[in-house]
C-alpha cells in the first residue's frame, strides 16, 4: 500500500534549527510537497522536490532521497511564528497526492 | 488513521458540461470539509468551506453559482463545476476535519481530482 510517515509533534527553541522527517512509500513518484498550515488557515506551499538533493529557500530547506523514500524539511533561525503544522505529501504515478498526518511544531521562547 | 477519498481521480470533459467531484471521509465523521484548488506553482487556494446541513461559505472571488457545493451527510461533500471552461482545468483537493479526533483542528486531505476541460 501507499503511506507516508512523519512525526506527530516536535518541540524546538526560538532561534534554533529543527528537522522534520518524512518517509514515503508510493506506487511511482512524481514529487514531494511540503506545506505549512497554521490553525484555522489554508496550507501554504513551502517546497516541491522531484530530484534528489537539497533545495534552499531562505530559512527553509527541503531534502529528498528518492532511493530511500525520504525527505526532510529543515527550518533555521526558528521564530515563534513558525509554530504550525507541517504537511508532507507525495505524488504517485497517477498524480494522486498521498498526505502525511502532519507534524505539529511547537516553538518555545 | 483518518482517510479521505475523492472520486473521480481524474476527469476530462468538454467545455460547457458539468462535472461532479465527491469527497468522502472513510472512517470518521466530518461536519466540516474544505475544497482547495492547486495552481501550477503548487500553491493551494481555499475555495470554500463546506458545512454539513448548511450552505457552504465561499472565499472571496470564488463564484458560488459556478462551483456548487453540497454537504448532504457527515461523510460526503460534493463539488460540482458547472458549465466548465478550459480555465477551470486544475487539481482540486478536499480536506475534512475530524471533530471527534484528538485534535479537532487537524485537516485530513484527499488525494485530489485532476480536471481537464477541453
Tab-separated table of C-alpha atoms in Angstrom:
chain	number	residue	atom	x	y	z
A	1	UNK	CA	0.000	0.000	0.000
A	2	UNK	CA	0.878	3.631	-0.128
A	3	UNK	CA	1.703	5.562	3.013
A	4	UNK	CA	3.584	8.473	4.449
A	5	UNK	CA	5.057	8.794	7.918
A	6	UNK	CA	6.066	11.916	9.745
A	7	UNK	CA	6.331	12.640	13.475
A	8	UNK	CA	3.145	13.762	15.164
A	9	UNK	CA	4.690	16.549	17.187
A	10	UNK	CA	8.048	18.253	17.708
A	11	UNK	CA	9.227	20.957	20.056
A	12	UNK	CA	12.092	23.368	19.428
A	13	UNK	CA	13.512	26.581	20.827
A	14	UNK	CA	13.315	30.000	19.225
A	15	UNK	CA	16.485	30.700	17.220
A	16	UNK	CA	17.391	27.032	16.897
A	17	UNK	CA	17.221	24.615	13.968
A	18	UNK	CA	14.714	21.799	13.554
A	19	UNK	CA	14.472	18.981	11.014
A	20	UNK	CA	11.134	17.358	10.245
A	21	UNK	CA	11.470	13.967	8.596
A	22	UNK	CA	9.077	12.296	6.193
A	23	UNK	CA	9.277	8.787	4.769
A	24	UNK	CA	7.043	7.599	1.999
A	25	UNK	CA	6.042	4.524	0.021
A	26	UNK	CA	4.170	5.172	-3.197
A	27	UNK	CA	3.346	3.490	-6.475
A	28	UNK	CA	5.640	5.519	-8.658
A	29	UNK	CA	6.746	9.003	-7.715
A	30	UNK	CA	6.096	12.429	-9.135
A	31	UNK	CA	7.468	14.650	-6.442
A	32	UNK	CA	7.136	15.538	-2.787
A	33	UNK	CA	5.488	18.619	-1.328
A	34	UNK	CA	5.843	20.392	1.992
A	35	UNK	CA	3.114	22.717	3.226
A	36	UNK	CA	2.829	24.829	6.369
A	37	UNK	CA	-0.570	25.154	7.978
A	38	UNK	CA	-1.487	27.439	10.859
A	39	UNK	CA	-4.576	26.500	12.829
A	40	UNK	CA	-7.742	27.579	11.058
A	41	UNK	CA	-5.913	28.614	7.881
A	42	UNK	CA	-5.286	27.083	4.464
A	43	UNK	CA	-1.953	25.358	3.895
A	44	UNK	CA	0.859	27.489	2.493
A	45	UNK	CA	3.140	25.925	-0.086
A	46	UNK	CA	6.757	25.638	1.082
A	47	UNK	CA	8.575	23.359	-1.341
A	48	UNK	CA	8.379	20.772	-4.075
A	49	UNK	CA	11.200	18.272	-4.695
A	50	UNK	CA	11.297	15.772	-7.512
A	51	UNK	CA	15.066	15.335	-7.867
A	52	UNK	CA	17.482	14.141	-5.200
A	53	UNK	CA	19.226	16.778	-3.186
A	54	UNK	CA	18.761	19.823	-1.053
A	55	UNK	CA	16.826	22.902	-2.079
A	56	UNK	CA	17.241	26.017	-0.002
A	57	UNK	CA	14.725	28.807	0.198
A	58	UNK	CA	15.631	31.358	2.823
A	59	UNK	CA	15.299	29.900	6.307
A	60	UNK	CA	13.620	26.772	4.941
A	61	UNK	CA	15.346	23.928	3.090
A	62	UNK	CA	13.960	20.667	1.798
A	63	UNK	CA	15.862	17.484	1.035
A	64	UNK	CA	14.867	14.455	-0.995
A	65	UNK	CA	16.336	10.987	-1.424
A	66	UNK	CA	14.245	9.016	-3.909
A	67	UNK	CA	16.182	5.795	-3.379
A	68	UNK	CA	15.444	5.910	0.351
A	69	UNK	CA	11.902	7.244	0.071
A	70	UNK	CA	12.901	10.001	2.447
A	71	UNK	CA	12.573	13.742	2.717
A	72	UNK	CA	13.124	16.311	5.391
A	73	UNK	CA	12.224	19.926	5.933
A	74	UNK	CA	14.886	21.974	7.713
A	75	UNK	CA	13.903	25.179	9.457
A	76	UNK	CA	16.667	27.505	10.635
A	77	UNK	CA	16.645	30.501	12.970
A	78	UNK	CA	13.274	29.464	14.309
A	79	UNK	CA	10.753	32.175	15.043
A	80	UNK	CA	7.632	31.953	17.166
A	81	UNK	CA	5.520	32.364	14.012
A	82	UNK	CA	6.932	29.061	12.733
A	83	UNK	CA	4.693	27.262	15.223
A	84	UNK	CA	2.354	25.400	12.892
A	85	UNK	CA	1.613	22.029	11.377
A	86	UNK	CA	3.907	20.883	8.570
A	87	UNK	CA	2.381	18.591	5.993
A	88	UNK	CA	4.338	16.227	3.790
A	89	UNK	CA	2.637	14.894	0.641
A	90	UNK	CA	3.964	12.615	-2.098
A	91	UNK	CA	2.535	12.417	-5.581
A	92	UNK	CA	2.275	8.944	-7.089
A	93	UNK	CA	2.451	7.772	-10.678
A	94	UNK	CA	-1.235	8.643	-11.190
A	95	UNK	CA	-0.606	12.172	-9.945
A	96	UNK	CA	-2.563	11.491	-6.782
A	97	UNK	CA	-1.381	13.004	-3.520
A	98	UNK	CA	-0.688	10.835	-0.512
A	99	UNK	CA	-0.667	13.015	2.571
A	100	UNK	CA	1.064	12.609	5.877
A	101	UNK	CA	-0.934	13.396	9.005
A	102	UNK	CA	1.164	16.482	9.643
A	103	UNK	CA	3.800	17.364	12.240
A	104	UNK	CA	2.764	19.899	14.844
A	105	UNK	CA	5.789	22.078	15.572
A	106	UNK	CA	5.823	23.922	18.880
A	107	UNK	CA	8.349	26.731	19.304
A	108	UNK	CA	9.304	27.758	22.828
A	109	UNK	CA	10.986	31.038	23.759
B	1	UNK	CA	-5.734	6.818	10.703
B	2	UNK	CA	-8.281	9.144	9.173
B	3	UNK	CA	-8.736	8.604	5.443
B	4	UNK	CA	-10.297	10.928	2.905
B	5	UNK	CA	-11.081	9.752	-0.608
B	6	UNK	CA	-12.014	11.628	-3.761
B	7	UNK	CA	-13.811	10.421	-6.846
B	8	UNK	CA	-13.034	10.544	-9.660
B	9	UNK	CA	-9.273	10.814	-9.513
B	10	UNK	CA	-9.170	12.387	-12.936
B	11	UNK	CA	-11.787	13.584	-15.382
B	12	UNK	CA	-11.710	15.007	-18.874
B	13	UNK	CA	-14.777	16.817	-20.116
B	14	UNK	CA	-15.915	19.078	-22.912
B	15	UNK	CA	-16.339	22.785	-22.440
B	16	UNK	CA	-19.838	23.657	-21.260
B	17	UNK	CA	-20.515	20.425	-19.398
B	18	UNK	CA	-20.803	19.992	-15.630
B	19	UNK	CA	-18.561	17.797	-13.532
B	20	UNK	CA	-19.207	16.469	-10.036
B	21	UNK	CA	-16.372	15.622	-7.670
B	22	UNK	CA	-17.024	13.650	-4.488
B	23	UNK	CA	-15.103	13.884	-1.242
B	24	UNK	CA	-15.657	11.212	1.401
B	25	UNK	CA	-14.349	10.733	4.913
B	26	UNK	CA	-13.999	6.961	5.167
B	27	UNK	CA	-13.575	6.281	8.874
B	28	UNK	CA	-14.716	9.407	10.627
B	29	UNK	CA	-17.485	11.953	10.560
B	30	UNK	CA	-16.680	15.352	9.181
B	31	UNK	CA	-19.013	18.217	9.937
B	32	UNK	CA	-16.653	20.479	8.037
B	33	UNK	CA	-14.932	19.841	4.725
B	34	UNK	CA	-12.803	22.180	2.662
B	35	UNK	CA	-12.300	22.469	-1.077
B	36	UNK	CA	-9.000	23.679	-2.489
B	37	UNK	CA	-7.605	24.312	-5.921
B	38	UNK	CA	-3.925	23.734	-6.582
B	39	UNK	CA	-2.271	26.116	-9.004
B	40	UNK	CA	0.680	25.329	-11.295
B	41	UNK	CA	3.113	26.832	-8.798
B	42	UNK	CA	1.806	24.325	-6.243
B	43	UNK	CA	0.050	26.818	-4.003
B	44	UNK	CA	-3.306	25.787	-2.590
B	45	UNK	CA	-6.188	28.202	-2.774
B	46	UNK	CA	-9.094	27.651	-0.427
B	47	UNK	CA	-12.267	27.846	-2.479
B	48	UNK	CA	-14.919	27.160	0.106
B	49	UNK	CA	-15.749	25.642	3.459
B	50	UNK	CA	-18.492	23.068	3.384
B	51	UNK	CA	-20.618	22.566	6.488
B	52	UNK	CA	-22.912	19.577	6.871
B	53	UNK	CA	-26.541	20.547	6.629
B	54	UNK	CA	-25.955	24.187	5.768
B	55	UNK	CA	-24.770	26.365	2.931
B	56	UNK	CA	-21.100	26.466	2.054
B	57	UNK	CA	-19.003	29.514	2.807
B	58	UNK	CA	-17.157	30.696	-0.280
B	59	UNK	CA	-13.899	32.613	-0.319
B	60	UNK	CA	-13.772	35.986	-1.992
B	61	UNK	CA	-13.562	35.734	-5.751
B	62	UNK	CA	-14.998	32.205	-5.981
B	63	UNK	CA	-18.270	32.060	-7.909
B	64	UNK	CA	-20.762	30.091	-5.846
B	65	UNK	CA	-23.077	29.568	-8.827
B	66	UNK	CA	-20.240	28.036	-10.794
B	67	UNK	CA	-18.779	25.865	-8.039
B	68	UNK	CA	-21.762	24.236	-6.340
B	69	UNK	CA	-21.034	22.571	-3.030
B	70	UNK	CA	-23.338	20.145	-1.263
B	71	UNK	CA	-22.522	18.585	2.113
B	72	UNK	CA	-25.504	16.303	2.499
B	73	UNK	CA	-24.102	13.898	5.065
B	74	UNK	CA	-21.378	13.718	7.688
B	75	UNK	CA	-19.143	11.727	5.350
B	76	UNK	CA	-19.773	13.239	1.927
B	77	UNK	CA	-19.305	16.603	0.285
B	78	UNK	CA	-19.601	17.209	-3.449
B	79	UNK	CA	-18.200	19.949	-5.650
B	80	UNK	CA	-19.926	20.468	-8.990
B	81	UNK	CA	-18.150	22.586	-11.563
B	82	UNK	CA	-20.979	23.881	-13.736
B	83	UNK	CA	-20.535	24.888	-17.372
B	84	UNK	CA	-16.850	24.073	-17.173
B	85	UNK	CA	-14.367	26.022	-19.271
B	86	UNK	CA	-10.703	25.340	-20.041
B	87	UNK	CA	-9.620	27.836	-17.376
B	88	UNK	CA	-11.317	25.613	-14.781
B	89	UNK	CA	-8.787	22.880	-15.562
B	90	UNK	CA	-6.930	22.280	-12.341
B	91	UNK	CA	-6.206	19.909	-9.496
B	92	UNK	CA	-8.984	20.028	-6.904
B	93	UNK	CA	-8.257	18.793	-3.389
B	94	UNK	CA	-10.652	18.354	-0.498
B	95	UNK	CA	-9.936	18.008	3.179
B	96	UNK	CA	-12.052	17.069	6.167
B	97	UNK	CA	-11.885	17.873	9.822
B	98	UNK	CA	-12.427	15.090	12.355
B	99	UNK	CA	-14.280	16.896	15.093
B	100	UNK	CA	-14.133	13.876	17.392
B	101	UNK	CA	-10.407	13.288	16.857
B	102	UNK	CA	-7.573	14.048	19.236
B	103	UNK	CA	-7.005	17.368	17.536
B	104	UNK	CA	-10.168	18.888	16.120
B	105	UNK	CA	-8.090	21.430	14.183
B	106	UNK	CA	-6.398	18.748	12.079
B	107	UNK	CA	-7.460	18.540	8.464
B	108	UNK	CA	-7.094	15.251	6.556
B	109	UNK	CA	-6.528	15.717	2.859
B	110	UNK	CA	-7.832	13.770	-0.093
B	111	UNK	CA	-5.699	12.576	-3.000
B	112	UNK	CA	-7.040	15.180	-5.393
B	113	UNK	CA	-9.009	15.192	-8.638
B	114	UNK	CA	-7.392	16.355	-11.840
B	115	UNK	CA	-9.922	18.106	-14.078
B	116	UNK	CA	-9.127	18.793	-17.705
B	117	UNK	CA	-11.657	20.777	-19.720
B	118	UNK	CA	-11.208	20.593	-23.475
